[in-house]
Structures are given as C-alpha cells and as structure tokens.
Amino acid sequence: QVRLVESGGGLVQAGDSLRLSCAASGRTFLIYAMGWFRQAPGKSREFVAGITRGGGSTFYADSVKGRFTISRDNAKNTVYLQMDSLKPEDTAVHYCAAYETGRVYSPTLAANYGYWGQGTQVTVSS
C-alpha cells in the first residue's frame, strides 16, 4: 500500500554532511507519521528521528540531537534527514518507515511502523 525508497547515502569523512531522502508512493503520504532508523553491523536497529503527520513535532535520539534534522514535504511525498557533523559511529544502513496508526504515539519503537524502505548506506570514515 505504501512504498518507500531511500536515497542520498554515501561515503564521507567525519565532520561532513549528508541529506537522505525518502520518496513515498501509494496511499496518501500525509496521513502517516514518519521515522528514520539505522542499523550498524552487528547491532540492532535503532531509532534516529521521527516526525508527525503534519510535520509539527519532531523527535530525536539523544545521540543525534543537535546534529540531525528530520523534515517532510507532503506535497512531494518525501521525508528528509539532514545529517551534519557526521561521526564514524553514525555508520549504518539508514531506513525510513511509515508509522502504523495506533491510540498511543510512540515514535521510537520500530515495531510501531508498518512500512519500511530498503535502506541506504551511510559510511563515515575517521
């Protein structure tokens, strides 16, 4: 019902910036809260950032606060993750996801998201 395709990953040096994009197709994009997650080699998938349906509220993992910014353009059916001051520990496959509607909004839990993209690799060298 909803397809998500990430792009914008790559290989950069510590301190550099990248902007990830997630293009959505299918059902109306604006009805979904969206999130970004990442998974590093040998580690579990972790929450990075979340944004509400209209973009009025955002949420961030402590590890990226002040460095990353999530935003969305509902007219373009796209969510973005601007990543500044990248660190080697940011190296991971990054996934965007669409939230599955529920009574309680808990953006940090991967299990609350019903649709996922294929991921885009971000590698930060030291």
Tab-separated table of C-alpha atoms in Angstrom:
chain	number	residue	atom	x	y	z
A	1	GLN	CA	0.000	0.000	0.000
A	2	VAL	CA	2.929	2.329	0.684
A	3	ARG	CA	6.340	2.034	-0.948
A	4	LEU	CA	9.328	3.881	0.471
A	5	VAL	CA	12.633	4.392	-1.344
A	6	GLU	CA	15.636	5.953	0.390
A	7	SER	CA	18.470	7.748	-1.364
A	8	GLY	CA	21.359	10.055	-0.566
A	9	GLY	CA	23.685	7.769	1.350
A	10	GLY	CA	27.375	7.578	0.646
A	11	LEU	CA	30.916	7.615	1.959
A	12	VAL	CA	32.033	10.774	3.756
A	13	GLN	CA	34.630	11.871	6.268
A	14	ALA	CA	33.974	12.779	9.883
A	15	GLY	CA	32.518	16.270	10.148
A	16	ASP	CA	30.868	16.173	6.729
A	17	SER	CA	27.156	16.351	5.950
A	18	LEU	CA	24.647	14.269	4.031
A	19	ARG	CA	20.958	14.642	3.307
A	20	LEU	CA	18.919	11.484	2.996
A	21	SER	CA	15.635	11.447	1.116
A	22	CYS	CA	12.753	9.016	1.342
A	23	ALA	CA	10.273	9.091	-1.515
A	24	ALA	CA	6.852	7.583	-0.860
A	25	SER	CA	4.278	6.263	-3.280
A	26	GLY	CA	0.939	4.553	-2.893
A	27	ARG	CA	-1.594	5.785	-0.357
A	28	THR	CA	-1.738	9.377	0.785
A	29	PHE	CA	1.611	10.234	2.330
A	30	LEU	CA	0.355	12.938	4.658
A	31	ILE	CA	-1.674	10.523	6.803
A	32	TYR	CA	1.486	8.857	8.128
A	33	ALA	CA	3.877	9.934	10.801
A	34	MET	CA	7.361	9.029	9.571
A	35	GLY	CA	10.618	7.924	11.099
A	36	TRP	CA	14.243	7.199	10.376
A	37	PHE	CA	16.054	4.222	11.863
A	38	ARG	CA	19.556	2.881	11.403
A	39	GLN	CA	21.331	-0.419	11.835
A	40	ALA	CA	25.090	-0.755	12.156
A	41	PRO	CA	26.984	-4.019	11.564
A	42	GLY	CA	26.481	-6.389	14.466
A	43	LYS	CA	23.957	-4.113	16.181
A	44	SER	CA	20.184	-3.939	16.418
A	45	ARG	CA	18.063	-1.411	14.579
A	46	GLU	CA	17.778	1.847	16.491
A	47	PHE	CA	15.586	4.918	16.319
A	48	VAL	CA	17.111	8.063	14.845
A	49	ALA	CA	14.335	10.603	14.267
A	50	GLY	CA	10.573	10.884	13.917
A	51	ILE	CA	8.114	13.440	12.594
A	52	THR	CA	4.348	13.751	12.943
A	53	ARG	CA	1.891	13.714	10.060
A	54	GLY	CA	1.833	17.448	9.503
A	55	GLY	CA	5.465	17.978	10.456
A	56	GLY	CA	4.585	19.986	13.561
A	57	SER	CA	6.529	17.835	16.025
A	58	THR	CA	9.878	16.083	15.737
A	59	PHE	CA	11.708	13.581	17.905
A	60	TYR	CA	15.371	12.587	18.019
A	61	ALA	CA	17.606	10.026	19.592
A	62	ASP	CA	19.952	11.587	22.135
A	63	SER	CA	22.923	10.534	20.032
A	64	VAL	CA	21.890	12.765	17.102
A	65	LYS	CA	20.238	15.757	18.793
A	66	GLY	CA	21.739	18.992	17.550
A	67	ARG	CA	23.283	17.302	14.521
A	68	PHE	CA	20.399	15.770	12.561
A	69	THR	CA	17.164	17.356	11.348
A	70	ILE	CA	14.125	15.483	10.087
A	71	SER	CA	11.650	17.256	7.832
A	72	ARG	CA	8.936	16.430	5.344
A	73	ASP	CA	7.394	17.886	2.235
A	74	ASN	CA	3.948	16.375	1.925
A	75	ALA	CA	3.396	17.970	-1.481
A	76	LYS	CA	6.385	15.987	-2.761
A	77	ASN	CA	5.602	12.839	-0.746
A	78	THR	CA	9.112	12.977	0.673
A	79	VAL	CA	10.740	12.921	4.101
A	80	TYR	CA	14.315	14.076	4.652
A	81	LEU	CA	17.072	13.552	7.157
A	82	GLN	CA	19.711	16.265	7.162
A	83	MET	CA	22.817	14.898	8.864
A	84	ASP	CA	25.517	17.348	9.910
A	85	SER	CA	28.754	16.853	11.842
A	86	LEU	CA	28.790	13.183	10.986
A	87	LYS	CA	30.769	10.819	13.179
A	88	PRO	CA	32.171	7.343	12.486
A	89	GLU	CA	29.589	5.925	14.895
A	90	ASP	CA	26.861	7.143	12.512
A	91	THR	CA	27.947	4.483	10.031
A	92	ALA	CA	24.920	2.291	9.363
A	93	VAL	CA	22.232	1.359	6.906
A	94	HIS	CA	19.532	4.007	7.286
A	95	TYR	CA	15.859	3.172	6.809
A	96	CYS	CA	12.780	5.329	6.548
A	97	ALA	CA	9.472	3.994	7.797
A	98	ALA	CA	5.796	4.931	7.899
A	99	TYR	CA	4.022	4.765	11.244
A	100	GLU	CA	1.115	2.395	11.726
A	101	THR	CA	-1.752	4.294	13.336
A	102	GLY	CA	-2.413	3.492	16.992
A	103	ARG	CA	-4.006	5.004	20.080
A	104	VAL	CA	-0.669	5.935	21.641
A	105	TYR	CA	2.024	7.569	19.537
A	106	SER	CA	5.415	6.076	20.401
A	107	PRO	CA	7.793	7.082	17.598
A	108	THR	CA	10.922	5.399	18.952
A	109	LEU	CA	9.664	1.823	18.627
A	110	ALA	CA	10.403	0.099	15.323
A	111	ALA	CA	7.517	-2.301	15.894
A	112	ASN	CA	5.074	0.620	15.589
A	113	TYR	CA	5.982	1.215	11.941
A	114	GLY	CA	4.139	-0.712	9.263
A	115	TYR	CA	6.102	0.146	6.120
A	116	TRP	CA	9.846	0.230	5.510
A	117	GLY	CA	12.195	1.227	2.738
A	118	GLN	CA	15.111	-0.866	1.507
A	119	GLY	CA	17.733	1.237	3.265
A	120	THR	CA	20.637	3.412	2.168
A	121	GLN	CA	24.204	3.013	3.402
A	122	VAL	CA	25.930	5.836	5.252
A	123	THR	CA	29.633	5.331	5.905
A	124	VAL	CA	31.669	7.875	7.856
A	125	SER	CA	35.432	7.491	7.907
A	126	SER	CA	37.599	8.858	10.698
